[in-house]
Structure formats: C-alpha cells, structure tokens
Amino acid sequence: MEYSDSVTELIKRRISVRSYSNKPIELARKKKLEDFLGTIKRGPLGSEIRLRLISSTTENRNALKGLGTYGVIKKSRSLAGAVKKSQRDLEDLGYVMEQAVLLATEMNLGTCWLGGLFTRSSFASALSLESDEQMPAVISVGYIKDYQKAKKAMIRRLAGSSERKPWEELFYEEEFGNPLHIKNAGKYIEPLRSVRLAPSAANKQPWRIIRTGNAWHFYLVRKKGYRGFTARLIKMADIQRLDIGIAMCHWEMTAREIGLEGSWVFEQKASAPPDELTEYVVSWRIS
C-alpha cells in the first residue's frame, strides 16, 4: 500500500473516533477506499482475506450496541473483513485492516476498531461469511463529528498522556529483561515508535519486540481472561492476535517508507518466552 501522505504522520494522526457526523462519505473517497479493499486478497503471512465497506443499517447499529462500551459508536459506515482460518489468520487480518485505517485517516475520515462476536451478525450476512472463515472485528468509518475535540485527543496521545507503556517495557535487546535503549535503536527508532502508537484491545499493547542480530522478533503477551473459559465458550476470536497484526503493519509500513528493507519469517532461534502468557509470533529479518 502506498500513501500520498507520510505513513509516520498518518500513524500519529490516527485516533479512535466514537461519534460521527451525519454527512455521508463522498463518492470519490468511498470509491478510493473500496478500490483498495478490492485489491486485498492475502495478508503478509499468506492468509486469504476479503474486505468490504458496509453501509450503516439498523441491524448493524444494533450489532454494535451489543458490544458494551462500543454502543456509543454513532452514524458511521463499517469496514468488515473475513479471513479463512489458518495458523496466522488473525495477524494477517489485523495487518490489512489497519492499512485501510491509515488510508481512511489520510482521507480525513475517523475510524475505530471494534472487536466482538460478529459471526452471526448482520455484518456476517453482508459478507456472506463462509464456514471456514471468521470475522473477529469490524471498523467504524466516517466523518468526525467534533474535529477540534479529536485533534486535542491526538495531541494528548502524542504527548504520552494516554497511558502508553514505556519504551523499556516493550522493546528488548537479545532477551527479555534487557531493555533496548532508544539511543541503540539506530534507524529502527521510527518503526518502533510507530508500533508503540498502534491501537490495541482495551489499550493493553500486548506486543513485545526483541532484537537479535539482524532480526526483530515479535511476541504476544496475553492478558488473562482474553482466552479464558468464557471467551472459549462463546467462541470469541483471539482478538489480541489482531493487535499483533496491527503492530506489524505499523512496523513494515514505516520501515519501507524510510528505506529499511526486510521480510516476515518464522525464526527457530528466537528468544524463549519468559512465561506461559508470552508467545513468539513472527520475525522481521533485515535484508
């Protein structure tokens, strides 16, 4: 995906928007977004994906109201995605849907990730969800109702007042417990900063990255309860894996923009996780 604006600036501008204006998305912007969605067939790790922009309906709004705090989402369209079940399906879906979020941000549209039970919802019907596919999230899209309020929220986030985890809790050198100092990040300081600004479920920021040699290893640190008995019973998707995909998107889009080449691989010699809540996901190997 190529953007007209700087990716790093789009990542800084992106905020989660809960309330939208009545103004429908202009045809030219709607077409640009739909054209991009139509080009997506697979994620970076190979999973088959379908994306679609869905008009707001009473059924869709009722589906969102069932998500508790997400019930405040008002007057927006929704970007929905289906992915065929595979080993890294949710990471792939998170990656490509975040690409669409950044494109919407470039067009001055507001967005908000919404995770929940959509398998039997009107969204699933609109996408003709198949038995070997899953739909773990949708994204609200529309014009921001109060732009000045949103701008202030963005400034607060960039100032670090929105409860972002400190650098030393997210990024490590060689092994867990050995923080990577900013001054030692070199050219990769920008991809790391972009990851730190990525959205995540309940703002848990579950990603951890370790640098060893010429590879950067991505890990998921789970929050207790996200894959607990209740989540498994109601067959709720493992939404924290979407968060890793979003972080991967921010990393790769930023790296490529500043000329840092690499590719996603699965490393056999990645650092051992420190506990049962932490698991290795994927690595970025420098070309």
XYZ file of C-alpha atoms in Angstrom:
287
model
C 0.000 0.000 0.000
C 1.344 3.430 -0.980
C 0.002 6.573 0.663
C 0.178 10.169 -0.533
C 0.980 11.345 2.993
C 3.826 10.161 5.206
C 2.975 6.881 6.944
C 4.552 8.050 10.192
C 2.378 11.171 10.117
C -0.759 9.111 9.404
C 0.045 6.873 12.370
C 0.399 9.951 14.576
C -2.887 11.411 13.278
C -4.939 8.242 13.727
C -7.207 8.211 16.760
C -10.191 6.103 17.786
C -13.389 8.012 16.965
C -16.683 7.145 18.662
C -19.052 9.753 17.250
C -19.503 10.736 13.612
C -21.332 13.446 11.674
C -24.419 12.762 9.567
C -22.505 13.574 6.397
C -22.183 10.525 4.114
C -18.733 9.657 2.795
C -18.198 11.426 -0.511
C -18.330 9.223 -3.584
C -14.680 9.820 -4.584
C -13.391 8.923 -1.111
C -15.730 5.968 -0.825
C -14.536 4.656 -4.204
C -10.866 5.089 -3.265
C -11.382 3.115 -0.077
C -13.448 0.419 -1.802
C -10.901 0.115 -4.616
C -8.183 -0.554 -2.063
C -10.310 -3.100 -0.214
C -10.914 -4.880 -3.507
C -7.189 -5.357 -4.091
C -6.676 -7.228 -0.819
C -6.606 -10.999 -1.297
C -3.991 -12.174 1.214
C -2.185 -10.942 4.294
C 1.627 -10.759 4.632
C 1.710 -14.251 6.189
C -0.429 -15.824 3.467
C -3.985 -15.986 4.840
C -6.861 -15.475 2.374
C -8.826 -12.293 3.168
C -11.930 -10.450 1.951
C -12.667 -6.849 2.935
C -15.774 -4.771 2.308
C -17.237 -1.380 3.205
C -20.775 -1.871 4.545
C -23.491 0.765 4.758
C -24.908 1.641 8.167
C -28.219 -0.087 8.882
C -30.411 -0.527 11.927
C -29.269 -4.149 12.172
C -25.609 -3.137 12.056
C -26.092 -0.463 14.703
C -27.854 -2.983 16.944
C -24.953 -5.398 16.472
C -22.550 -2.712 17.693
C -24.742 -1.867 20.690
C -24.201 -5.412 21.917
C -20.534 -4.626 22.478
C -20.961 -2.722 25.742
C -18.851 0.436 25.628
C -18.820 0.256 21.836
C -22.511 1.078 21.881
C -21.563 4.767 21.726
C -20.492 4.411 18.092
C -22.868 6.594 16.094
C -23.688 7.334 12.455
C -20.852 5.592 10.640
C -20.242 3.051 7.944
C -18.377 -0.121 8.810
C -15.359 -1.805 7.281
C -15.699 -5.560 7.710
C -13.226 -8.324 6.943
C -13.389 -12.099 6.668
C -10.339 -14.345 6.811
C -10.029 -18.053 6.085
C -8.983 -19.975 9.178
C -5.242 -20.661 9.228
C -2.332 -20.590 11.646
C -1.764 -16.820 11.425
C -5.144 -15.673 10.104
C -5.872 -13.020 12.718
C -2.443 -11.415 12.460
C -2.944 -11.149 8.701
C -6.405 -9.635 9.101
C -5.218 -7.095 11.664
C -2.406 -6.078 9.312
C -4.514 -5.401 6.202
C -7.431 -3.807 8.049
C -5.011 -1.368 9.683
C -3.727 -0.484 6.215
C -7.314 0.512 5.406
C -7.499 2.514 8.651
C -4.421 4.517 7.620
C -5.921 5.147 4.180
C -9.123 6.402 5.812
C -7.012 8.626 8.072
C -5.297 10.070 5.008
C -8.749 10.997 3.663
C -9.604 12.747 6.962
C -12.074 10.044 7.964
C -12.381 8.848 11.537
C -12.138 5.161 12.452
C -12.476 2.864 15.446
C -11.594 -0.819 15.817
C -14.466 -2.893 17.266
C -13.819 -6.438 18.392
C -16.588 -8.864 19.312
C -18.965 -11.606 18.242
C -19.853 -10.863 14.630
C -20.063 -14.423 13.311
C -23.861 -14.493 13.427
C -24.472 -10.758 12.945
C -25.771 -8.685 10.063
C -22.138 -7.983 9.175
C -21.578 -11.691 8.581
C -24.658 -11.805 6.367
C -23.473 -8.811 4.348
C -20.126 -10.516 3.749
C -21.694 -13.953 3.126
C -19.380 -15.374 5.781
C -18.437 -18.982 4.999
C -17.956 -21.852 7.453
C -14.169 -21.815 7.050
C -13.928 -18.063 7.654
C -14.095 -15.860 10.719
C -14.919 -12.210 11.361
C -13.355 -11.127 14.662
C -13.747 -7.364 14.229
C -15.197 -4.512 12.230
C -14.028 -0.918 11.898
C -16.350 2.077 12.042
C -15.593 4.685 9.350
C -17.000 8.191 8.843
C -16.523 11.927 9.176
C -15.547 13.029 12.671
C -18.362 14.887 14.422
C -16.167 17.144 16.569
C -12.856 17.637 14.779
C -11.379 20.014 17.359
C -12.063 17.562 20.157
C -10.455 14.791 18.105
C -7.415 16.976 17.426
C -6.944 17.582 21.149
C -7.168 13.831 21.760
C -4.428 13.268 19.184
C -2.174 15.843 20.847
C -2.694 14.220 24.259
C -1.829 10.805 22.811
C 1.370 12.067 21.209
C 2.310 13.780 24.464
C 2.201 10.386 26.151
C -0.727 11.082 28.447
C -2.922 8.288 27.090
C -1.310 5.524 29.109
C 1.145 4.173 26.547
C 3.545 1.650 28.033
C 7.095 2.964 28.436
C 9.670 2.042 25.801
C 11.631 -0.240 28.173
C 8.584 -2.456 28.751
C 8.035 -3.082 25.044
C 11.426 -3.418 23.326
C 14.416 -5.575 24.254
C 17.963 -6.418 23.198
C 18.860 -10.127 22.805
C 16.474 -11.347 25.531
C 13.565 -10.409 27.766
C 14.626 -8.368 30.772
C 17.302 -6.480 28.840
C 15.619 -3.268 27.596
C 16.673 -1.815 24.254
C 17.773 1.758 24.882
C 16.440 4.332 22.441
C 19.954 5.521 21.617
C 20.823 1.978 20.481
C 17.808 1.540 18.189
C 19.561 3.241 15.271
C 17.476 3.594 12.095
C 14.757 1.404 13.599
C 13.716 4.000 16.137
C 10.913 5.151 13.815
C 9.354 1.680 13.219
C 9.499 1.092 16.981
C 7.824 4.427 17.690
C 5.106 3.559 15.161
C 4.470 0.231 16.897
C 4.166 1.998 20.235
C 1.385 4.189 18.786
C -0.606 1.248 17.418
C -4.185 0.741 18.698
C -4.996 -2.394 20.687
C -7.909 -4.012 22.506
C -8.505 -2.174 25.795
C -5.181 -0.389 25.103
C -3.259 -3.399 26.508
C -0.415 -3.030 23.955
C 0.358 -6.764 24.015
C 3.311 -6.635 21.615
C 6.940 -7.121 22.662
C 9.874 -6.911 20.254
C 13.378 -8.324 20.755
C 16.352 -7.530 18.523
C 18.897 -10.290 17.979
C 21.483 -9.861 15.239
C 19.741 -8.873 12.009
C 16.239 -9.864 13.107
C 13.461 -8.290 15.153
C 11.253 -10.872 16.894
C 7.586 -10.098 17.662
C 5.883 -11.639 20.705
C 2.371 -11.534 22.124
C 1.924 -11.037 25.875
C -1.582 -12.178 26.699
C -3.927 -10.592 29.163
C -5.574 -13.115 31.444
C -9.202 -13.606 30.514
C -8.981 -12.833 26.802
C -8.663 -16.552 26.119
C -10.327 -17.730 29.302
C -13.222 -20.151 29.746
C -15.950 -17.629 28.870
C -14.176 -16.450 25.707
C -13.740 -20.041 24.535
C -17.294 -20.971 25.466
C -18.850 -18.245 23.317
C -16.248 -18.840 20.591
C -14.944 -15.301 20.698
C -11.942 -14.740 18.441
C -8.451 -14.351 19.878
C -8.536 -10.592 19.334
C -5.113 -9.878 20.852
C -3.630 -11.569 17.795
C -5.284 -8.827 15.713
C -3.261 -6.356 17.779
C -0.030 -8.041 16.706
C -1.097 -7.721 13.072
C -1.746 -4.009 13.584
C 1.716 -3.609 15.121
C 3.236 -5.500 12.172
C 1.518 -3.110 9.774
C 2.865 -0.039 11.556
C 6.341 -1.570 11.613
C 6.554 -2.585 7.962
C 4.852 0.496 6.505
C 7.219 2.762 8.464
C 10.328 0.692 7.721
C 9.679 0.638 3.978
C 8.928 4.363 3.904
C 12.389 5.173 5.266
C 14.161 2.595 3.097
C 14.633 -0.249 5.599
C 14.096 -3.500 3.710
C 13.211 -6.830 5.249
C 10.691 -9.671 5.248
C 8.482 -11.606 7.636
C 9.869 -15.024 8.601
C 9.438 -17.611 11.324
C 12.667 -17.979 13.292
C 13.637 -21.215 15.008
C 16.176 -19.467 17.237
C 14.022 -16.659 18.608
C 14.383 -15.958 22.333
C 12.446 -18.258 24.646
C 9.300 -16.641 26.150
C 9.691 -15.828 29.864
C 6.287 -17.212 30.932
C 3.153 -19.019 29.751
C 1.362 -15.782 28.872
C 4.034 -14.820 26.333
C 4.347 -16.449 22.919
C 6.502 -15.962 19.851
C 4.627 -14.847 16.710
C 6.904 -13.813 13.840
C 10.187 -12.084 12.997
C 11.257 -9.282 10.672
C 14.557 -10.267 9.088
C 16.625 -7.403 7.697
C 17.507 -7.790 4.017
